[in-house]
CSV table of C-alpha atoms and ligand atoms in Angstrom, one decimal:
chain,number,residue,atom,x,y,z
A,1,MET,CA,-0.1,-0.4,0.3
A,2,LEU,CA,1.3,3.4,-0.9
A,3,THR,CA,-0.6,6.7,0.6
A,4,ASP,CA,0.0,10.2,-0.2
A,5,TYR,CA,-1.6,12.2,2.6
A,6,HIS,CA,0.2,15.3,3.3
A,7,LEU,CA,-1.0,16.9,0.1
A,8,HIS,CA,-2.3,20.6,-1.1
A,9,LEU,CA,-5.1,21.0,-3.7
A,10,ARG,CA,-3.5,24.5,-4.5
A,11,PRO,CA,0.1,26.3,-4.3
A,12,ASP,CA,1.2,28.5,-1.3
A,13,GLU,CA,0.3,31.7,-3.1
A,14,PRO,CA,-2.3,34.3,-3.1
A,15,GLU,CA,-5.3,34.4,-5.3
A,16,THR,CA,-5.1,30.4,-4.9
A,17,THR,CA,-9.1,30.5,-4.2
A,18,PRO,CA,-11.2,27.6,-3.4
A,19,GLU,CA,-13.4,28.6,-6.2
A,20,ARG,CA,-9.9,27.7,-8.6
A,21,TYR,CA,-8.6,24.9,-6.9
A,22,PHE,CA,-11.4,23.1,-4.5
A,23,THR,CA,-13.0,21.6,-8.1
A,24,ALA,CA,-13.6,17.9,-9.2
A,25,ALA,CA,-11.5,18.8,-12.5
A,26,ASN,CA,-8.7,19.7,-9.7
A,27,VAL,CA,-8.9,16.3,-7.9
A,28,GLU,CA,-9.3,14.5,-10.8
A,29,ARG,CA,-5.6,15.8,-11.9
A,30,TYR,CA,-4.3,14.9,-8.8
A,31,ARG,CA,-6.1,11.4,-9.2
A,32,GLU,CA,-4.8,10.4,-12.1
A,33,ALA,CA,-1.2,11.4,-11.0
A,34,ALA,CA,-1.5,9.2,-8.0
A,35,GLU,CA,-2.7,6.2,-10.3
A,36,ALA,CA,0.0,6.6,-12.4
A,37,ALA,CA,2.2,6.6,-9.5
A,38,GLY,CA,0.6,3.6,-7.6
A,39,ILE,CA,-0.9,5.4,-5.0
A,40,GLU,CA,-4.0,3.7,-3.6
A,41,GLU,CA,-4.6,6.3,-0.5
A,42,LEU,CA,-5.0,9.7,-1.3
A,43,GLY,CA,-5.7,12.4,1.1
A,44,VAL,CA,-5.9,16.1,1.5
A,45,SER,CA,-4.4,18.2,4.0
A,46,GLU,CA,-5.1,21.9,3.7
A,47,HIS,CA,-3.1,24.2,5.8
A,48,VAL,CA,-5.1,25.2,8.6
A,49,TYR,CA,-4.2,29.0,8.8
A,50,ARG,CA,-5.7,29.7,5.3
A,51,PHE,CA,-9.1,29.2,6.9
A,52,ARG,CA,-10.8,32.0,9.1
A,53,GLN,CA,-11.5,29.6,11.9
A,54,ALA,CA,-7.5,29.3,12.6
A,55,LEU,CA,-7.8,32.8,13.8
A,56,ALA,CA,-9.3,31.3,17.0
A,57,LEU,CA,-6.0,29.5,17.5
A,58,TRP,CA,-3.5,32.2,16.6
A,59,ARG,CA,-3.5,36.1,15.2
A,60,HIS,CA,-0.1,35.9,13.8
A,61,PRO,CA,0.1,39.0,11.2
A,62,PHE,CA,1.0,36.3,8.4
A,63,TRP,CA,-2.3,33.7,9.5
A,64,GLU,CA,-4.4,37.1,9.6
A,65,GLU,CA,-3.5,37.8,5.7
A,66,GLN,CA,-3.9,34.1,5.2
A,67,ALA,CA,-7.2,33.2,6.8
A,68,ARG,CA,-9.6,33.3,3.9
A,69,ASP,CA,-11.5,30.2,3.6
A,70,ASP,CA,-14.3,28.4,5.4
A,71,LEU,CA,-13.2,25.3,7.0
A,72,ASP,CA,-16.4,23.0,7.0
A,73,ALA,CA,-16.7,23.9,3.4
A,74,TYR,CA,-13.3,22.6,2.5
A,75,CYS,CA,-14.2,19.3,4.7
A,76,GLU,CA,-17.2,19.1,2.9
A,77,PHE,CA,-15.9,19.5,-0.3
A,78,VAL,CA,-12.8,17.0,0.5
A,79,ARG,CA,-15.5,14.3,1.5
A,80,GLY,CA,-17.6,15.1,-1.1
A,81,ALA,CA,-14.8,14.2,-3.5
A,82,GLY,CA,-14.3,10.7,-2.1
A,83,LEU,CA,-10.5,11.9,-0.6
A,84,ARG,CA,-9.3,11.0,2.8
A,85,LEU,CA,-10.0,14.0,4.4
A,86,GLY,CA,-6.9,15.3,6.6
A,87,ILE,CA,-5.6,18.9,7.5
A,88,GLU,CA,-1.9,20.2,8.1
A,89,CYS,CA,-2.3,21.9,11.3
A,90,ASP,CA,0.5,24.1,13.1
A,91,PHE,CA,1.3,23.4,16.6
A,92,VAL,CA,0.5,26.4,18.4
A,93,PRO,CA,2.4,26.7,21.7
A,94,GLY,CA,-0.7,27.6,24.4
A,95,ALA,CA,-3.8,27.2,22.1
A,96,GLU,CA,-3.5,23.1,22.6
A,97,GLU,CA,-7.4,23.5,24.1
A,98,ARG,CA,-8.9,25.5,21.0
A,99,THR,CA,-6.8,23.5,18.6
A,100,ALA,CA,-8.4,20.5,20.3
A,101,GLU,CA,-11.7,21.9,19.8
A,102,LEU,CA,-11.0,23.1,16.2
A,103,LEU,CA,-9.9,19.6,15.5
A,104,GLY,CA,-12.3,17.9,17.1
A,105,ALA,CA,-15.2,19.3,15.7
A,106,ARG,CA,-14.8,17.9,12.2
A,107,ASP,CA,-14.4,14.0,11.3
A,108,PHE,CA,-11.0,14.1,9.8
A,109,ASP,CA,-9.4,10.9,8.7
A,110,TYR,CA,-5.8,12.2,10.2
A,111,VAL,CA,-4.2,15.2,11.5
A,112,VAL,CA,-0.5,16.0,10.3
A,113,GLY,CA,0.9,18.3,12.8
A,114,SER,CA,3.3,20.7,11.9
A,115,VAL,CA,6.1,22.9,13.0
A,116,HIS,CA,6.9,26.0,10.9
A,117,PHE,CA,7.4,28.9,13.4
A,118,VAL,CA,9.4,29.4,16.2
A,119,GLY,CA,8.2,32.3,17.9
A,120,GLU,CA,6.8,34.5,15.7
A,121,ARG,CA,9.2,33.8,12.9
A,122,ALA,CA,9.3,31.1,10.3
A,123,VAL,CA,11.9,28.5,9.4
A,124,ASP,CA,10.8,28.1,6.3
A,125,HIS,CA,9.4,31.4,4.9
A,126,GLU,CA,11.4,34.2,3.7
A,127,GLY,CA,8.7,36.7,4.5
A,128,TRP,CA,9.3,35.7,8.2
A,129,ASP,CA,12.5,34.5,7.9
A,130,VAL,CA,14.0,33.2,11.7
A,131,TRP,CA,17.4,33.8,10.2
A,132,GLU,CA,17.1,37.4,9.4
A,133,GLY,CA,17.0,38.1,13.2
A,134,GLU,CA,18.9,35.2,14.6
A,135,GLY,CA,22.5,34.5,13.8
A,136,ASP,CA,22.9,31.3,16.1
A,137,ALA,CA,22.1,28.2,14.4
A,138,ASP,CA,22.4,26.2,17.2
A,139,GLU,CA,19.8,28.5,19.1
A,140,VAL,CA,17.2,28.2,16.0
A,141,TRP,CA,18.3,24.4,16.1
A,142,ARG,CA,17.3,24.0,19.7
A,143,ARG,CA,13.8,25.8,19.7
A,144,TYR,CA,12.8,24.2,16.7
A,145,PHE,CA,13.2,20.6,17.9
A,146,ASP,CA,12.1,21.8,21.5
A,147,ALA,CA,8.4,22.8,19.6
A,148,LEU,CA,8.5,19.4,17.4
A,149,ALA,CA,9.0,17.8,20.9
A,150,GLU,CA,5.8,19.8,22.2
A,151,CYS,CA,3.9,19.4,18.9
A,152,ALA,CA,4.2,15.3,19.1
A,153,ARG,CA,3.9,15.0,22.7
A,154,SER,CA,0.6,17.3,22.7
A,155,GLY,CA,-1.8,14.3,21.6
A,156,LEU,CA,-3.5,16.8,19.0
A,157,PHE,CA,-1.7,15.4,15.5
A,158,ASP,CA,-1.9,11.6,14.0
A,159,ILE,CA,1.2,12.1,11.7
A,160,LEU,CA,4.4,14.5,12.7
A,161,ALA,CA,5.5,16.7,9.3
A,162,HIS,CA,8.5,17.1,7.9
A,163,PRO,CA,10.2,16.7,10.9
A,164,ASP,CA,13.2,18.1,10.4
A,165,LEU,CA,11.9,21.1,8.2
A,166,VAL,CA,14.6,23.4,9.8
A,167,LYS,CA,17.1,22.0,7.8
A,168,VAL,CA,15.0,23.3,4.7
A,169,TRP,CA,17.7,25.6,3.3
A,170,GLY,CA,20.7,23.6,3.5
A,171,ARG,CA,23.8,25.7,3.3
A,172,GLY,CA,22.0,28.7,2.1
A,173,ARG,CA,21.6,29.3,6.1
A,174,PRO,CA,23.9,28.7,8.9
A,175,LEU,CA,24.0,25.2,10.1
A,176,PRO,CA,24.5,24.0,13.8
A,177,GLU,CA,27.9,23.8,15.4
A,178,ARG,CA,26.8,20.7,17.5
A,179,ASP,CA,26.1,17.3,16.1
A,180,PRO,CA,22.0,17.7,15.2
A,181,ARG,CA,21.8,14.5,17.3
A,182,HIS,CA,21.8,16.7,20.1
A,183,TYR,CA,19.0,18.4,18.7
A,184,TYR,CA,17.2,15.4,18.0
A,185,GLU,CA,16.9,14.1,21.4
A,186,PRO,CA,14.2,15.9,23.2
A,187,ALA,CA,11.6,15.1,19.9
A,188,LEU,CA,12.6,11.3,20.3
A,189,GLU,CA,11.6,10.9,23.7
A,190,ALA,CA,8.2,13.0,22.8
A,191,ILE,CA,7.8,10.9,19.5
A,192,ALA,CA,8.4,7.4,21.9
A,193,ALA,CA,6.1,8.9,24.3
A,194,SER,CA,3.2,9.9,22.2
A,195,GLY,CA,3.2,7.2,19.6
A,196,ILE,CA,2.8,9.4,16.7
A,197,ALA,CA,3.8,8.4,13.5
A,198,VAL,CA,6.6,10.0,11.7
A,199,GLU,CA,6.1,11.7,8.3
A,200,VAL,CA,8.6,10.6,5.7
A,201,SER,CA,8.4,13.4,3.4
A,202,THR,CA,9.6,13.7,-0.1
A,203,ALA,CA,9.1,17.6,0.0
A,204,GLY,CA,12.8,18.2,1.2
A,205,LEU,CA,14.0,16.8,-2.1
A,206,ARG,CA,12.5,19.5,-4.2
A,207,LYS,CA,13.8,22.2,-1.8
A,208,PRO,CA,17.2,23.6,-1.2
A,209,VAL,CA,18.4,21.2,1.1
A,210,GLY,CA,17.5,18.4,-1.6
A,211,GLU,CA,17.0,15.1,0.9
A,212,LEU,CA,14.3,13.9,2.6
A,213,TYR,CA,12.9,14.6,5.5
A,214,PRO,CA,13.5,13.1,8.3
A,215,ALA,CA,17.4,12.7,7.8
A,216,PRO,CA,18.7,9.4,7.8
A,217,GLY,CA,20.3,9.9,11.3
A,218,PHE,CA,17.2,11.0,13.0
A,219,ALA,CA,15.3,8.2,11.0
A,220,ARG,CA,17.2,5.9,12.5
A,221,LEU,CA,16.6,7.4,15.6
A,222,CYS,CA,12.8,7.3,15.1
A,223,VAL,CA,13.0,3.8,14.3
A,224,GLU,CA,14.8,2.7,17.4
A,225,ALA,CA,12.3,4.7,19.4
A,226,GLY,CA,9.6,2.2,17.7
A,227,ALA,CA,7.8,5.3,15.5
A,228,PRO,CA,5.5,4.3,13.0
A,229,PHE,CA,6.0,5.8,9.7
A,230,ALA,CA,3.7,8.0,7.2
A,231,LEU,CA,4.8,8.7,3.5
A,232,SER,CA,3.6,12.1,1.7
A,233,SER,CA,5.1,14.4,-1.0
A,234,ASP,CA,3.6,17.3,0.4
A,235,ALA,CA,2.7,18.2,-3.1
A,236,HIS,CA,1.0,21.8,-3.9
A,237,GLN,CA,0.1,20.5,-7.7
A,238,PRO,CA,-0.6,17.3,-9.6
A,239,GLU,CA,2.8,16.9,-10.9
A,240,GLN,CA,4.2,16.7,-7.2
A,241,VAL,CA,2.1,13.2,-6.1
A,242,GLY,CA,4.1,10.5,-5.6
A,243,PHE,CA,7.3,12.6,-5.9
A,244,GLY,CA,10.7,11.0,-5.2
A,245,TYR,CA,8.9,7.9,-4.0
A,246,ASP,CA,11.4,5.2,-5.2
A,247,ARG,CA,13.9,7.4,-3.2
A,248,ALA,CA,11.4,7.6,-0.6
A,249,LEU,CA,10.8,3.3,-0.5
A,250,ASP,CA,14.5,2.7,-0.7
A,251,PHE,CA,15.2,4.7,2.4
A,252,LEU,CA,12.3,2.9,4.2
A,253,ALA,CA,13.8,-0.4,3.2
A,254,GLU,CA,17.3,0.5,4.2
A,255,LEU,CA,16.1,1.6,7.6
A,256,GLY,CA,14.3,-2.2,7.6
A,257,VAL,CA,10.6,-0.4,7.7
A,258,ASP,CA,8.0,-2.6,5.5
A,259,GLU,CA,4.9,-1.1,6.9
A,260,ILE,CA,3.2,2.7,6.9
A,261,ALA,CA,0.4,4.1,8.9
A,262,VAL,CA,-2.9,4.5,7.1
A,263,PHE,CA,-5.6,6.3,8.7
A,264,GLU,CA,-9.4,6.5,8.6
A,265,ARG,CA,-11.4,8.8,11.2
A,266,ARG,CA,-8.2,9.3,12.9
A,267,ASP,CA,-7.7,5.3,13.5
A,268,ARG,CA,-4.4,3.9,12.8
A,269,HIS,CA,-3.4,1.0,11.3
A,270,LEU,CA,-0.3,-0.2,9.6
A,271,ALA,CA,-0.6,-1.3,6.0
A,272,PRO,CA,2.7,-3.3,4.2
A,273,LEU,CA,4.8,-1.4,1.9
A,274,PRO,CA,5.1,-2.9,-1.7
A,275,ALA,CA,8.2,-4.9,-1.6
A,276,ARG,CA,11.0,-3.4,-3.3
A,277,VAL,CA,12.3,-5.7,-6.3
A,278,GLY,CA,16.0,-4.2,-5.9
A,279,GLU,CA,17.6,-3.2,-9.5
A,280,ASP,CA,14.7,-4.0,-11.6
A,281,ARG,CA,12.6,-1.3,-10.1
A,282,ARG,CA,15.7,1.5,-10.8
B,301,ZN,ZN1,4.5,22.3,6.5
B,302,ZN,ZN1,2.4,20.7,3.8
């Protein structure tokens, strides 16, 4: 079984309205791409901050600017389209109860929990770049992974998105001096304690860093922590559905992982990954 759960029906740009993108024709393009990639389970997880209801969680200026659409209309559309219904929800420290309320009021199949911001600034967004004000990479990495640990431990989410997103810029931003394993540690403890599924995301292959999330060293420690894995492309357009899956499947095989997490109405089970037939597939 192959899944693509962390997926957006539209790019992260202005004027990408529901009228243009939440349409049967657009879903069909994603479905065709999924079929061509051998993906059986396709789900959508739009960014929570694009919905007006998200302003109950956080009133960051970026969210104020982005929160235009109606969350319930989105849920209805995705269900009606016969796709798995997910959402990518930022972990907002201090807003745990309001987040639980927002999520619990809707019948999601799964919730992808993300950390994009540390404090008021983002690790992956040039408009709110954490690196502009903060020269110390060790401090940024520490804060990012502490937030990721809180995100996992909150129990609000089923899947931990792009777990080492802080590396997104690769050599385009300062790198920490300490061994990154030092920063992974609190996140690993939280992953083990919470049982959250860790996302293997091929999105990193499309970004300056040019590698999967999570890094091999982090992923190995997740395996040791007993974490299940989920598999996604974080596509923002149909051409990206299943992007880089051959790489991801080799990566999982090398880790000795032969099952992935599958979700329905927030129930999880593990399904076998297709066997790698070695040289024949490459
Ligand atoms: Zn994200
Ligand atoms: Zn995403």
